[in-house]
Coordinates of C-alpha atoms in Angstrom, one line a residue:
M1 CA 3.2 36.2 -46.5
R2 CA 3.8 32.9 -48.4
K3 CA 6.2 31.8 -45.6
T4 CA 3.5 32.5 -42.9
I5 CA 0.9 30.5 -44.8
T6 CA 3.3 27.6 -45.3
Q7 CA 4.2 27.6 -41.6
F8 CA 0.5 27.7 -40.7
A9 CA -0.3 24.8 -43.1
I10 CA 2.6 22.8 -41.6
G11 CA 1.3 23.5 -38.1
I12 CA -2.2 22.3 -39.0
L13 CA -0.8 19.2 -40.7
A14 CA 1.2 18.5 -37.5
I15 CA -1.9 18.7 -35.3
F16 CA -3.8 16.3 -37.5
T17 CA -0.7 14.0 -37.7
F18 CA -0.7 13.5 -34.0
S19 CA -3.7 11.5 -32.8
C20 CA -5.5 12.3 -29.6
D21 CA -3.9 9.2 -28.1
D22 CA -0.5 10.7 -28.7
I23 CA -1.5 14.0 -27.1
D24 CA -3.1 12.0 -24.2
K25 CA 0.2 10.3 -23.5
L26 CA 1.7 13.6 -22.7
T27 CA -0.5 13.8 -19.6
Q28 CA -0.1 10.2 -18.4
F29 CA 2.5 8.9 -16.0
R30 CA 3.1 6.4 -13.3
M31 CA 3.6 6.6 -9.5
N32 CA 5.6 3.8 -7.8
Y33 CA 5.4 2.9 -4.1
T34 CA 7.1 0.1 -2.1
E35 CA 6.1 -0.8 1.5
S36 CA 6.8 -3.9 3.7
V37 CA 4.7 -6.0 6.0
T38 CA 5.7 -9.0 8.2
I39 CA 3.7 -12.2 8.6
E40 CA 4.6 -13.7 11.9
S41 CA 5.4 -17.4 12.1
S42 CA 2.5 -19.7 12.9
T43 CA 1.8 -23.3 13.6
V44 CA -1.9 -23.0 13.0
I45 CA -3.3 -23.6 9.5
G46 CA -6.3 -21.6 8.2
I47 CA -5.9 -18.6 10.4
P48 CA -6.8 -15.3 8.8
I49 CA -3.9 -12.9 8.3
D50 CA -4.7 -9.2 8.5
L51 CA -1.7 -6.8 8.1
S52 CA -1.6 -3.1 7.5
T53 CA 1.3 -0.9 6.3
P54 CA 2.2 2.2 8.2
S55 CA 0.8 5.3 6.6
I56 CA 2.4 5.9 3.2
P57 CA 3.1 9.5 2.2
S58 CA 1.6 10.0 -1.2
N59 CA 4.0 12.8 -2.3
S60 CA 1.4 13.4 -5.0
E61 CA 1.9 17.2 -5.2
S62 CA 5.6 16.9 -6.0
T63 CA 5.0 14.0 -8.4
F64 CA 2.3 15.9 -10.2
A65 CA 4.5 19.0 -10.4
G66 CA 7.3 16.9 -11.8
N67 CA 4.9 15.8 -14.5
N68 CA 3.7 19.3 -15.3
T69 CA 0.3 18.9 -13.8
S70 CA -1.6 19.5 -10.6
K71 CA -4.1 17.6 -8.5
D72 CA -7.0 19.6 -9.9
L73 CA -6.2 18.3 -13.4
I74 CA -6.1 14.6 -12.4
E75 CA -8.9 12.7 -14.1
E76 CA -8.1 9.2 -12.8
I77 CA -5.6 7.1 -10.9
S78 CA -5.7 3.3 -11.0
L79 CA -3.5 0.5 -9.8
E80 CA -1.6 -0.8 -12.8
S81 CA 0.4 -3.5 -11.1
M82 CA 1.1 -4.9 -7.7
T83 CA 3.8 -7.4 -6.8
L84 CA 4.4 -9.1 -3.5
T85 CA 7.9 -10.4 -2.9
I86 CA 9.3 -12.2 0.1
T87 CA 12.5 -10.5 1.2
S88 CA 13.1 -12.6 4.3
P89 CA 13.8 -15.4 4.9
Q90 CA 15.9 -15.7 1.7
D91 CA 14.4 -19.1 0.9
G92 CA 10.8 -18.0 1.7
E93 CA 8.0 -18.8 -0.7
F94 CA 4.3 -18.1 -0.9
S95 CA 3.1 -21.7 -0.9
F96 CA 1.8 -21.2 2.7
L97 CA -0.9 -18.7 1.5
E98 CA -4.2 -19.8 0.2
S99 CA -5.3 -16.5 -1.2
A100 CA -4.6 -12.7 -0.7
L101 CA -6.5 -9.5 -1.0
L102 CA -5.1 -5.9 -0.9
L103 CA -7.1 -2.9 0.1
I104 CA -6.4 0.8 0.1
S105 CA -7.6 3.3 2.7
A106 CA -7.1 7.0 3.5
D107 CA -8.5 9.4 6.0
G108 CA -12.2 10.0 5.5
L109 CA -12.6 7.4 2.7
D110 CA -14.0 3.9 2.8
E111 CA -11.5 1.1 2.3
V112 CA -11.5 -0.3 -1.3
E113 CA -10.2 -3.6 -2.8
I114 CA -7.5 -2.8 -5.3
A115 CA -5.8 -6.2 -5.9
Y116 CA -6.2 -9.9 -5.2
I117 CA -5.0 -13.4 -6.0
E118 CA -7.1 -16.6 -5.5
S119 CA -5.9 -20.2 -5.2
I120 CA -2.2 -19.6 -4.8
P121 CA -0.4 -22.7 -6.2
D122 CA 2.2 -24.5 -4.1
D123 CA 5.0 -23.8 -6.7
I124 CA 4.5 -20.0 -6.7
G125 CA 7.9 -19.1 -5.4
N126 CA 8.8 -15.9 -3.6
S127 CA 7.0 -13.4 -5.8
I128 CA 3.3 -13.0 -6.7
D129 CA 1.8 -10.6 -9.3
M130 CA -1.6 -9.7 -8.1
E131 CA -4.7 -9.2 -10.3
V132 CA -5.8 -5.6 -10.2
T133 CA -9.4 -4.4 -9.9
G134 CA -9.0 -1.2 -12.0
V135 CA -10.9 0.9 -9.5
N136 CA -10.3 4.6 -9.6
V137 CA -8.2 5.5 -6.5
K138 CA -7.7 9.2 -7.3
D139 CA -9.2 10.4 -4.1
Y140 CA -6.9 8.1 -2.0
L141 CA -3.6 9.3 -3.7
L142 CA -4.7 12.9 -3.6
K143 CA -4.6 12.7 0.2
D144 CA -1.3 13.4 2.0
Q145 CA -1.1 9.7 3.0
F146 CA -2.8 6.4 2.5
S147 CA -2.4 2.8 3.8
L148 CA -2.5 -0.7 2.3
R149 CA -4.0 -3.7 4.1
M150 CA -3.4 -7.3 3.2
K151 CA -6.0 -9.9 4.1
S152 CA -5.2 -13.5 3.5
S153 CA -5.4 -17.0 4.9
T154 CA -2.9 -19.8 5.3
D155 CA -3.1 -23.4 4.2
K156 CA 0.4 -24.3 5.6
T157 CA 2.4 -23.5 8.7
I158 CA 5.4 -21.3 8.6
S159 CA 8.2 -21.6 11.2
Q160 CA 9.8 -18.1 10.5
D161 CA 8.5 -14.6 10.2
H162 CA 8.2 -13.6 6.5
T163 CA 8.9 -10.0 5.4
I164 CA 7.0 -9.1 2.2
D165 CA 7.6 -6.1 0.0
I166 CA 4.5 -4.7 -1.7
K167 CA 5.4 -2.9 -4.9
S168 CA 2.6 -0.9 -6.4
T169 CA 2.5 1.1 -9.7
F170 CA -0.3 3.5 -10.2
F171 CA -1.3 4.9 -13.6
V172 CA -2.2 8.6 -13.6
D173 CA -4.2 10.3 -16.3
A174 CA -4.4 14.1 -16.2
K175 CA -6.5 16.4 -18.3
I176 CA -5.0 17.7 -21.5
F177 CA -4.2 21.4 -21.5
G178 CA -6.3 21.8 -18.4
Q179 CA -9.5 20.9 -20.3

């Protein structure tokens, strides 16, 4: 009897020792995606660029299962980070862009802005970390597939096509214990 009371007391103490934030972390994880787009060479300055990725399979069901949750327990999904990297040409850099905007879309849902960068400096190099909007994109990633669209404008000419990898990390927060 004394052993049972001691175990019960230790259990209660353990529950109070772990904060809600610690328990919350057990149902939080990240989903990563990488897609590519190509900006064609241009001799005209100031033209708007509007590029879309092919449909991206969300694979959310398998990702949720791998994290011991399901789509009906997802509370929120938000873009945590997005990086654009020029992969071709090797010496490519983003100095030709004036600004960029990334949007997400999915079947039956309105397109929503998820990341942006304004006033790209000339010495930016071949990689850009975008500012994220923090909008909840749960409905988009619960679909079987989604698409990203990049809208930007140029302030310099480019003589070669530029291939850009779009690396996205989405933060997922699921309900605790199905509650």
